[in-house]
Coordinates of C-alpha atoms in Angstrom, one line a residue:
X19 CA 25.3 -9.9 -45.4
X20 CA 23.6 -12.3 -47.6
X21 CA 25.1 -12.8 -51.0
X22 CA 23.5 -14.3 -54.0
X23 CA 24.9 -17.5 -55.6
X24 CA 26.0 -15.7 -58.7
X25 CA 27.7 -13.0 -56.6
X26 CA 29.5 -15.6 -54.5
X27 CA 30.8 -17.4 -57.5
X28 CA 31.9 -14.1 -59.1
X29 CA 33.7 -13.1 -55.9
X30 CA 35.4 -16.5 -55.8
X31 CA 36.8 -16.2 -59.3
X32 CA 37.6 -12.5 -58.7
X33 CA 39.7 -13.7 -55.8
X34 CA 41.5 -16.1 -58.1
X35 CA 42.2 -13.3 -60.6
X36 CA 43.4 -11.0 -57.8
X37 CA 45.7 -13.7 -56.5
X38 CA 47.3 -14.3 -59.9
X39 CA 47.4 -10.5 -60.4
X40 CA 49.2 -10.0 -57.1
X41 CA 51.8 -12.7 -58.2
X42 CA 52.3 -10.9 -61.5
X43 CA 52.6 -7.4 -59.8
X44 CA 55.1 -8.8 -57.3
X45 CA 57.2 -10.3 -60.1
X46 CA 57.1 -7.0 -62.1
X47 CA 58.0 -5.0 -59.0
X48 CA 60.9 -7.3 -58.1
X49 CA 62.2 -7.2 -61.7
X50 CA 62.1 -3.4 -61.6
X51 CA 63.9 -3.4 -58.3
X52 CA 66.6 -5.7 -59.7
X53 CA 67.0 -3.5 -62.7
X54 CA 67.5 -0.5 -60.5
X55 CA 70.0 -2.5 -58.4
X56 CA 71.9 -3.5 -61.6
X57 CA 72.0 0.1 -62.8
X58 CA 73.2 1.3 -59.4
X59 CA 76.1 -1.1 -59.4
X60 CA 77.0 -1.0 -63.1
X61 CA 76.5 2.6 -63.9
X62 CA 77.2 4.0 -60.4
X63 CA 79.3 2.2 -57.9
X64 CA 81.4 0.3 -60.4
X65 CA 82.3 3.4 -62.4
X66 CA 83.0 5.3 -59.2
X67 CA 85.2 2.4 -58.1
X68 CA 87.1 2.6 -61.4
X69 CA 87.5 6.4 -61.0
X70 CA 88.8 5.8 -57.5
X71 CA 91.2 3.1 -58.8
X72 CA 92.4 5.5 -61.5
X73 CA 92.9 8.3 -58.9
X74 CA 94.8 5.9 -56.7
X75 CA 97.1 4.8 -59.5
X76 CA 97.6 8.5 -60.5
X77 CA 98.4 9.3 -56.9
X78 CA 100.8 6.4 -56.5
X79 CA 102.7 7.5 -59.7
X80 CA 102.9 11.0 -58.3
X81 CA 104.3 9.7 -55.0
X82 CA 107.0 7.8 -56.9
X83 CA 107.8 10.9 -59.0
X84 CA 108.1 13.0 -55.8
X85 CA 110.4 10.4 -54.3
X86 CA 112.7 10.5 -57.4
X87 CA 112.6 14.3 -57.4
X88 CA 113.7 14.5 -53.8
X89 CA 116.5 12.1 -54.5
X90 CA 118.0 14.4 -57.1
X91 CA 121.2 16.3 -55.8
X92 CA 120.9 19.2 -58.2
X93 CA 118.7 22.0 -56.8
X94 CA 117.9 23.3 -60.2
X95 CA 116.8 19.8 -61.4
X96 CA 114.6 19.4 -58.3
X97 CA 113.1 22.9 -58.8
X98 CA 112.3 22.1 -62.5
X99 CA 110.7 18.8 -61.7
X100 CA 108.7 20.3 -58.8
X101 CA 107.5 23.1 -61.0
X102 CA 106.5 20.5 -63.6
X103 CA 104.6 18.5 -61.0
X104 CA 102.7 21.6 -59.8
X105 CA 101.8 22.4 -63.4
X106 CA 100.7 18.8 -64.2
X107 CA 99.5 17.0 -61.1
X108 CA 97.2 19.6 -59.6
X109 CA 95.0 20.3 -62.7
X110 CA 94.9 16.6 -63.6
X111 CA 93.8 15.6 -60.0
X112 CA 91.3 18.4 -59.9
X113 CA 89.8 17.4 -63.2
X114 CA 89.5 13.8 -62.3
X115 CA 88.0 14.6 -58.9
X116 CA 85.4 16.9 -60.5
X117 CA 84.5 14.1 -62.9
X118 CA 84.1 11.7 -60.0
X119 CA 81.9 14.2 -58.1
X120 CA 79.8 14.7 -61.1
X121 CA 79.3 11.0 -61.4
X122 CA 78.4 10.7 -57.7
X123 CA 75.8 13.5 -58.2
X124 CA 74.4 11.6 -61.2
X125 CA 74.1 8.4 -59.1
X126 CA 72.0 10.4 -56.6
X127 CA 69.3 10.9 -59.3
X128 CA 68.5 7.1 -59.6
X129 CA 69.9 5.7 -56.3
X130 CA 67.3 4.1 -53.9
X131 CA 66.4 6.1 -50.9
X132 CA 68.4 3.8 -48.7
X133 CA 71.6 4.5 -50.7
X134 CA 71.4 8.3 -50.8
X135 CA 73.4 8.8 -47.5
X136 CA 76.2 6.5 -48.8
X137 CA 76.4 8.4 -52.2
X138 CA 76.4 11.7 -50.3
X139 CA 79.2 10.4 -48.2
X140 CA 81.1 9.5 -51.4
X141 CA 80.6 13.0 -52.7
X142 CA 81.9 14.4 -49.4
X143 CA 85.0 12.3 -49.6
X144 CA 85.7 13.4 -53.2
X145 CA 85.2 17.0 -52.0
X146 CA 87.7 16.4 -49.2
X147 CA 90.2 14.9 -51.7
X148 CA 89.7 18.0 -53.8
X149 CA 90.6 20.2 -50.9
X150 CA 93.6 18.0 -50.1
X151 CA 94.7 18.2 -53.7
X152 CA 94.6 22.0 -53.5
X153 CA 96.6 21.9 -50.3
X154 CA 99.0 19.6 -52.1
X155 CA 99.4 22.2 -54.8
X156 CA 100.2 24.8 -52.2
X157 CA 102.7 22.4 -50.6
X158 CA 104.4 21.9 -54.0
X159 CA 104.7 25.7 -54.4
X160 CA 106.1 25.9 -50.8
X161 CA 108.8 23.4 -51.7
X162 CA 109.6 25.2 -54.9
X163 CA 109.9 28.5 -53.0
X164 CA 112.0 27.0 -50.3
X165 CA 114.4 25.5 -52.9
X166 CA 114.7 28.9 -54.6
X167 CA 115.7 30.8 -51.4
X168 CA 117.5 28.2 -49.3
X169 CA 120.0 25.5 -49.6
X170 CA 118.8 22.0 -50.2
X171 CA 119.8 21.0 -46.7
X172 CA 118.0 23.9 -45.0
X173 CA 115.4 23.3 -42.4
X174 CA 112.7 25.1 -44.4
X175 CA 113.2 22.8 -47.4
X176 CA 113.0 19.8 -45.1
X177 CA 109.8 21.1 -43.4
X178 CA 108.1 21.9 -46.8
X179 CA 109.2 18.5 -48.1
X180 CA 107.8 16.7 -45.1
X181 CA 104.5 18.4 -45.4
X182 CA 104.4 17.5 -49.1
X183 CA 105.0 13.9 -48.3
X184 CA 102.4 13.9 -45.5
X185 CA 99.8 15.3 -47.9
X186 CA 100.7 12.7 -50.5
X187 CA 100.3 9.9 -47.9
X188 CA 97.0 11.3 -46.7
X189 CA 95.6 11.6 -50.2
X190 CA 96.8 8.1 -51.1
X191 CA 95.5 6.6 -47.9
X192 CA 92.1 8.2 -48.4
X193 CA 92.0 7.0 -52.0
X194 CA 92.7 3.5 -50.8
X195 CA 90.0 3.7 -48.2
X196 CA 87.5 5.1 -50.7
X197 CA 88.3 2.4 -53.2
X198 CA 88.0 -0.3 -50.5
X199 CA 84.7 1.2 -49.4
X200 CA 83.3 1.2 -52.9
X201 CA 84.5 -2.4 -53.4
X202 CA 82.9 -3.5 -50.2
X203 CA 79.7 -1.7 -51.1
X204 CA 79.6 -3.4 -54.5
X205 CA 80.1 -6.8 -53.0
X206 CA 77.4 -6.1 -50.5
X207 CA 75.0 -5.0 -53.2
X208 CA 75.8 -7.9 -55.4
X209 CA 75.5 -10.4 -52.5
X210 CA 72.2 -8.7 -51.4
X211 CA 70.9 -8.8 -55.0
X212 CA 71.7 -12.5 -55.2
X213 CA 70.0 -13.3 -51.9
X214 CA 67.1 -11.1 -52.8
X215 CA 66.8 -12.9 -56.2
X216 CA 66.8 -16.2 -54.4
X217 CA 64.2 -15.1 -52.0
X218 CA 62.2 -13.5 -54.8
X219 CA 62.3 -16.8 -56.7
X220 CA 61.1 -18.8 -53.7
X221 CA 58.4 -16.2 -53.0
X222 CA 57.2 -16.2 -56.5
X223 CA 57.1 -20.0 -56.4
X224 CA 55.2 -20.0 -53.1
X225 CA 52.8 -17.3 -54.3
X226 CA 52.2 -19.2 -57.6
X227 CA 51.5 -22.4 -55.6
X228 CA 49.2 -20.4 -53.3
X229 CA 47.4 -18.9 -56.3
X230 CA 47.0 -22.3 -57.8
X231 CA 45.7 -23.6 -54.4
X232 CA 43.2 -20.6 -54.3
X233 CA 42.1 -21.4 -57.8
X234 CA 41.6 -25.1 -56.9
X235 CA 39.8 -24.1 -53.7
X236 CA 37.5 -21.7 -55.4
X237 CA 36.7 -24.3 -58.0
X238 CA 35.9 -26.9 -55.4
X239 CA 33.9 -24.3 -53.4
X240 CA 31.9 -23.5 -56.5
X241 CA 31.3 -27.2 -57.2
X242 CA 30.2 -27.6 -53.6
X243 CA 28.0 -24.6 -53.8
X244 CA 26.3 -25.9 -56.9
X245 CA 26.1 -29.5 -55.6
X246 CA 22.6 -28.9 -54.0
X247 CA 21.3 -28.3 -57.6
X248 CA 21.9 -32.0 -58.4
X249 CA 20.3 -32.9 -55.1
X250 CA 17.3 -30.7 -56.0
X251 CA 17.0 -32.4 -59.3
X252 CA 17.0 -35.8 -57.7
X253 CA 14.4 -34.7 -55.2
X254 CA 12.2 -33.4 -58.0
X255 CA 12.5 -36.8 -59.7
X256 CA 11.5 -38.6 -56.5
X257 CA 8.5 -36.4 -56.1
X258 CA 7.6 -37.1 -59.7
X259 CA 7.7 -40.8 -59.0
X260 CA 5.3 -40.3 -56.1
X261 CA 7.9 -40.5 -53.2
X262 CA 6.8 -37.5 -51.1
X263 CA 9.2 -38.4 -48.3
X264 CA 12.1 -36.7 -50.2
X265 CA 13.8 -34.2 -48.0
X266 CA 16.9 -32.3 -49.3
X267 CA 18.1 -30.8 -46.0
X268 CA 20.2 -28.2 -47.8
X269 CA 21.5 -25.5 -45.4
X270 CA 22.5 -21.9 -46.2
X271 CA 21.1 -18.6 -47.2
X272 CA 21.6 -18.6 -51.0
X273 CA 19.0 -19.1 -53.7
X274 CA 19.6 -22.8 -54.0
X275 CA 19.2 -23.3 -50.2
X276 CA 16.0 -21.2 -50.2
X277 CA 14.6 -23.2 -53.1
X278 CA 15.6 -26.4 -51.4
X279 CA 13.8 -25.4 -48.2
X280 CA 10.7 -24.4 -50.1
X281 CA 10.9 -27.8 -51.9
X282 CA 11.2 -29.6 -48.5
X283 CA 8.1 -27.7 -47.3
X284 CA 6.3 -28.6 -50.5
X285 CA 7.2 -32.3 -50.1
X286 CA 6.1 -32.2 -46.4
X287 CA 2.8 -30.6 -47.5
X288 CA 2.3 -33.2 -50.2
X289 CA 3.1 -36.0 -47.7
X290 CA 0.8 -34.6 -45.1
X291 CA -2.0 -34.2 -47.8
X292 CA -1.4 -37.7 -49.0
X293 CA -1.6 -39.0 -45.3
X294 CA -4.7 -36.9 -44.9
X295 CA -6.3 -38.3 -48.0
X296 CA -5.3 -41.8 -46.9
X297 CA -6.8 -41.1 -43.4
X298 CA -10.0 -39.8 -45.0
X299 CA -10.2 -42.8 -47.3
X300 CA -9.8 -45.1 -44.3
X301 CA -12.4 -43.1 -42.4
X302 CA -14.7 -43.3 -45.3
X303 CA -14.2 -47.0 -45.5
X304 CA -14.8 -47.3 -41.8
X305 CA -17.9 -45.2 -42.2
X306 CA -19.1 -47.4 -45.0
X307 CA -18.4 -50.4 -42.9
X308 CA -20.3 -48.9 -40.0
X309 CA -23.2 -48.0 -42.2
X310 CA -23.3 -51.6 -43.4
X311 CA -23.1 -52.7 -39.7
X312 CA -25.9 -50.4 -39.0
X313 CA -28.1 -51.9 -41.6
X314 CA -27.2 -55.4 -40.6
X315 CA -27.6 -54.6 -36.9
X316 CA -31.0 -53.1 -37.4
X317 CA -32.1 -56.3 -39.2
X318 CA -30.4 -58.5 -36.6
X319 CA -32.0 -56.7 -33.7
X320 CA -35.4 -56.8 -35.4
X321 CA -35.2 -60.5 -36.3
X322 CA -33.3 -61.9 -33.3
X323 CA -34.0 -59.7 -30.3
X324 CA -37.6 -60.7 -29.7
X325 CA -37.0 -64.5 -30.1
X326 CA -34.0 -64.2 -27.8
X327 CA -36.2 -62.6 -25.2
X328 CA -38.8 -65.3 -25.5
X329 CA -36.1 -68.0 -25.3
X330 CA -34.6 -66.4 -22.2
X331 CA -38.0 -66.1 -20.5
X332 CA -38.9 -69.7 -21.4
X333 CA -35.6 -70.9 -20.1
X334 CA -36.1 -69.2 -16.8
X335 CA -39.6 -70.8 -16.5
X336 CA -38.0 -74.1 -17.4
X337 CA -35.4 -73.6 -14.7
X338 CA -38.1 -73.0 -12.1
X339 CA -39.9 -76.2 -13.3
X340 CA -36.7 -78.2 -13.1
X341 CA -36.0 -76.9 -9.6
X342 CA -39.4 -78.1 -8.4
X343 CA -39.3 -81.4 -10.4
X344 CA -38.3 -84.8 -9.1
X345 CA -35.7 -86.9 -11.0
X346 CA -34.8 -90.5 -10.8
X347 CA -31.3 -89.6 -9.8
X348 CA -29.3 -86.7 -8.6
X349 CA -27.0 -86.9 -11.6
X350 CA -29.9 -86.5 -14.0
X351 CA -31.0 -83.4 -12.1
X352 CA -27.5 -81.9 -12.2
X353 CA -27.2 -82.6 -15.9
X354 CA -30.6 -80.9 -16.6
X355 CA -29.6 -77.8 -14.6
X356 CA -26.2 -77.6 -16.4
X357 CA -27.9 -77.7 -19.8
X358 CA -30.3 -75.0 -18.8
X359 CA -27.4 -72.9 -17.4
X360 CA -25.5 -73.3 -20.7
X361 CA -28.5 -72.2 -22.7
X362 CA -29.0 -69.2 -20.4
X363 CA -25.3 -68.3 -20.9
X364 CA -25.5 -68.5 -24.7
X365 CA -28.7 -66.5 -24.7
X366 CA -27.0 -63.8 -22.6
X367 CA -24.0 -63.8 -25.0
X368 CA -26.1 -63.4 -28.0
X369 CA -28.0 -60.6 -26.3
X370 CA -24.7 -58.9 -25.6
X371 CA -23.7 -59.3 -29.3
X372 CA -26.9 -57.8 -30.5
X373 CA -26.5 -54.9 -28.1
X374 CA -23.0 -54.2 -29.5
X375 CA -24.4 -54.2 -33.1
X376 CA -27.2 -51.9 -31.9
X377 CA -24.7 -49.5 -30.4
X378 CA -22.7 -49.6 -33.5
X379 CA -25.7 -48.9 -35.7
X380 CA -27.2 -46.2 -33.5
X381 CA -24.4 -44.7 -31.4
X382 CA -25.8 -42.6 -28.5
X383 CA -24.8 -38.9 -28.5
X384 CA -22.5 -38.4 -25.5
X385 CA -23.8 -36.2 -22.7
X386 CA -20.7 -34.2 -21.9
X387 CA -20.1 -33.1 -18.4
X388 CA -17.0 -32.2 -16.4
X389 CA -15.8 -35.5 -15.0
X390 CA -12.9 -36.4 -12.6
X391 CA -11.0 -38.8 -14.9
X392 CA -9.1 -40.3 -11.9
X393 CA -12.4 -41.1 -10.1
X394 CA -13.7 -42.8 -13.2
X395 CA -10.6 -44.9 -13.5
X396 CA -10.6 -45.8 -9.8
X397 CA -14.2 -46.9 -10.2
X398 CA -13.5 -49.1 -13.2
X399 CA -10.3 -50.6 -11.7
X400 CA -12.2 -51.4 -8.4
X401 CA -15.0 -53.0 -10.4
X402 CA -12.5 -55.2 -12.3
X403 CA -10.2 -55.9 -9.3
X404 CA -11.3 -59.4 -8.7
X405 CA -11.3 -60.3 -12.4
X406 CA -7.7 -59.0 -12.8
X407 CA -6.5 -60.6 -9.6
X408 CA -7.8 -64.0 -10.8
X409 CA -5.8 -63.5 -14.0
X410 CA -2.6 -62.7 -11.9
X411 CA -2.5 -59.2 -13.3
X412 CA -0.8 -56.6 -11.1
X413 CA -2.4 -53.1 -11.4
X414 CA -0.2 -50.0 -11.1
X415 CA -2.0 -46.7 -10.8
X416 CA 0.2 -43.8 -11.9
X417 CA -2.1 -40.8 -11.8
X418 CA -0.5 -37.4 -12.1
X419 CA -1.3 -35.1 -9.2
X420 CA -3.6 -32.2 -10.2
X421 CA -4.9 -34.0 -13.3
X422 CA -7.6 -31.7 -14.6
X423 CA -11.2 -32.7 -15.2
X424 CA -12.4 -33.7 -18.7
X425 CA -15.5 -33.2 -20.7
X426 CA -17.0 -36.7 -21.0
X427 CA -20.0 -38.9 -20.7
X428 CA -19.2 -41.1 -17.7
X429 CA -21.1 -44.1 -18.8
X430 CA -19.6 -44.2 -22.3
X431 CA -16.1 -43.5 -20.8
X432 CA -16.5 -46.4 -18.4
X433 CA -17.5 -48.6 -21.4
X434 CA -14.2 -47.6 -23.2
X435 CA -12.0 -48.3 -20.1
X436 CA -13.7 -51.6 -19.4
X437 CA -13.1 -52.7 -23.0
X438 CA -9.4 -51.7 -22.8
X439 CA -8.8 -53.3 -19.4
X440 CA -10.3 -56.6 -20.6
X441 CA -8.3 -56.5 -23.8
X442 CA -5.1 -56.0 -21.7
X443 CA -6.1 -58.9 -19.4
X444 CA -6.6 -61.2 -22.4
X445 CA -3.2 -60.1 -23.8
X446 CA -1.6 -61.5 -20.6
X447 CA -2.9 -65.1 -20.3
X448 CA -0.2 -66.0 -17.8
X449 CA -0.4 -62.7 -15.8
X450 CA 1.7 -59.6 -15.9
X451 CA 1.6 -55.9 -15.1
X452 CA -1.1 -53.4 -16.1
X453 CA -0.2 -49.7 -15.7
X454 CA -2.8 -47.0 -15.9
X455 CA -1.4 -43.5 -16.0
X456 CA -2.8 -39.9 -16.5
X457 CA -0.9 -36.8 -17.5
X458 CA -2.1 -33.3 -18.5
X459 CA -1.2 -32.1 -22.0
X460 CA -1.8 -28.9 -23.9
X461 CA -5.5 -28.5 -23.8
X462 CA -6.0 -32.3 -23.3
X463 CA -5.7 -35.0 -20.7
X464 CA -3.8 -38.1 -21.7
X465 CA -4.6 -41.6 -20.3
X466 CA -2.3 -44.5 -21.1
X467 CA -3.2 -48.2 -20.5
X468 CA 0.0 -50.2 -20.8
X469 CA 0.3 -54.0 -20.4
X470 CA 3.2 -56.4 -20.5
X471 CA 1.6 -58.9 -22.8
X472 CA 2.6 -60.5 -26.0
X473 CA 2.2 -57.3 -28.1
X474 CA 1.2 -57.3 -31.7
X475 CA 2.7 -57.0 -35.1
X476 CA 2.5 -53.8 -37.2
X477 CA 0.2 -55.5 -39.6
X478 CA -2.3 -56.3 -36.8
X479 CA -1.9 -52.8 -35.3
X480 CA -2.9 -51.1 -38.6
X481 CA -6.2 -53.0 -38.7
X482 CA -6.9 -52.8 -35.0
X483 CA -9.7 -50.3 -35.1
X484 CA -11.5 -51.7 -38.2
X485 CA -14.9 -53.1 -37.6
X486 CA -15.1 -57.0 -37.5
X487 CA -11.3 -57.3 -37.3
X488 CA -10.3 -59.5 -34.4
X489 CA -7.5 -61.9 -33.4
X490 CA -9.5 -63.5 -30.6
X491 CA -11.5 -66.7 -31.1
X492 CA -15.2 -65.8 -30.7
X493 CA -14.6 -62.1 -30.8
X494 CA -16.8 -59.7 -32.7
X495 CA -14.2 -57.2 -33.7
X496 CA -16.4 -54.3 -32.6
X497 CA -15.0 -53.4 -29.1
X498 CA -12.1 -51.2 -30.2
X499 CA -14.1 -49.8 -33.2
X500 CA -16.9 -48.7 -30.8
X501 CA -14.3 -47.3 -28.3
X502 CA -12.7 -45.2 -31.0
X503 CA -16.1 -44.0 -32.2
X504 CA -17.0 -42.9 -28.6
X505 CA -13.7 -41.0 -28.1
X506 CA -14.1 -39.3 -31.5
X507 CA -17.6 -38.2 -30.5
X508 CA -16.0 -36.8 -27.3
X509 CA -13.6 -34.7 -29.4
X510 CA -10.7 -36.9 -28.4
X511 CA -8.7 -39.8 -29.9
X512 CA -7.5 -43.3 -29.3
X513 CA -4.2 -44.7 -30.6
X514 CA -2.2 -47.8 -30.1
X515 CA 1.6 -48.5 -29.7
X516 CA 2.8 -52.1 -29.6
X517 CA 6.0 -54.1 -29.9
X518 CA 5.8 -57.8 -30.3
X519 CA 6.9 -59.6 -27.1
X520 CA 7.1 -56.3 -25.1
X521 CA 3.5 -55.3 -24.6
X522 CA 0.9 -52.9 -25.9
X523 CA 0.1 -49.3 -24.9
X524 CA -3.3 -47.6 -25.7
X525 CA -3.2 -43.8 -25.5
X526 CA -6.4 -41.9 -25.0
X527 CA -6.8 -38.1 -25.3
X528 CA -9.8 -36.2 -23.9
X529 CA -10.4 -32.5 -24.0
X530 CA -10.1 -30.6 -20.7
X531 CA -13.3 -29.3 -19.0

């Protein structure tokens, strides 16, 4: 589920409030529990323990009184004292036990659920004491009756007296056990309350630290969530300064991340548009240069071509005349022939230059036909084999099997490959390796011409396809410009990759047939 930035920040701070609220509720709950515990001990078990202690004291006094009564020699005195005990002890004991049971039932109203069985057990013990107290009253009556009808030394008096003392011992023993049980329970509850108070304090401290940690974490998370806003502002500033390469790279699904991605897309679009405008400006500049070349070339061809043809024809006639002429020495004849050969070479070179200018001025429209690119490359490489071998250039043919045909003008394509091969040869004056490779691409066929020459700098590579730009002595700077013009007319492209000292790679792309 995608949450908005505002919702996420709200949920973060809601979590902080819930954490602190949970700490507060836990503290209140523990205080309430401690209050109930204090009430149970102070208003319940402590008072019941005091009642049990009072009953034990009362019972102990009664046992002593009974001992004194039984030590009396006078039957009448014993009967009077026993009658007094029956009239005093039983009602007092019953009254005190009823008060203790009422207190136990009152404790049941506020005792925790875990203490209810113990309080009910106390009530049952008080009830048992009440029954024993009634039995004690009957035993006292039995002793009184036995003393009235028998002698003090009779067996009936001894039996009744023994039962009376046994009941007194049982009641006293049960009262002591009850009091000890209450004392132990009070100590257990007090010790438990102290331990629980200690644990509660530690828990509250831990929860408080956790709540503070959650608060700090949420604050840091909020700051981290809002950090891309600053990045976005910096990116906008860079765009405003004309730096269209700014990319924020913010990830996520919130509004800031979405805005950042849109900003990155806008920056890429602006950068692409700037590159397109720059490319169009360069193309326009090249077009203007080519147009200037066209005008110059037309003038040059008009003014130079005919004189060059006449000079060439006259030189050929002069060579025929020299061949048939007689000279005073063989050295003079050789010198004359060398001079005529040099003139012929220069005339041919000037003719070639004028032809290049003419092709630049009026480029021929390519006659596109399906051509086997591998066959064309094989033909060109075979044609230049001797030239490359003399330059100590090793040729590697890396043609991909099944390379498709291309739409091309074979003559113009050969012109491009010849120009590239000669450039690569000249880039390896001491020899090297020349690799020509083909590879099918999406909708195109790629041809790479890679040499191991000296390479070129980035500055040279940027101007490589500009007309009249050359790094070779005596070069016209038109070969690569014409080659790129031919490939663009084919619907393809020509690019260059070069590293100084590691060689140069030309990459050609031609459309499939």
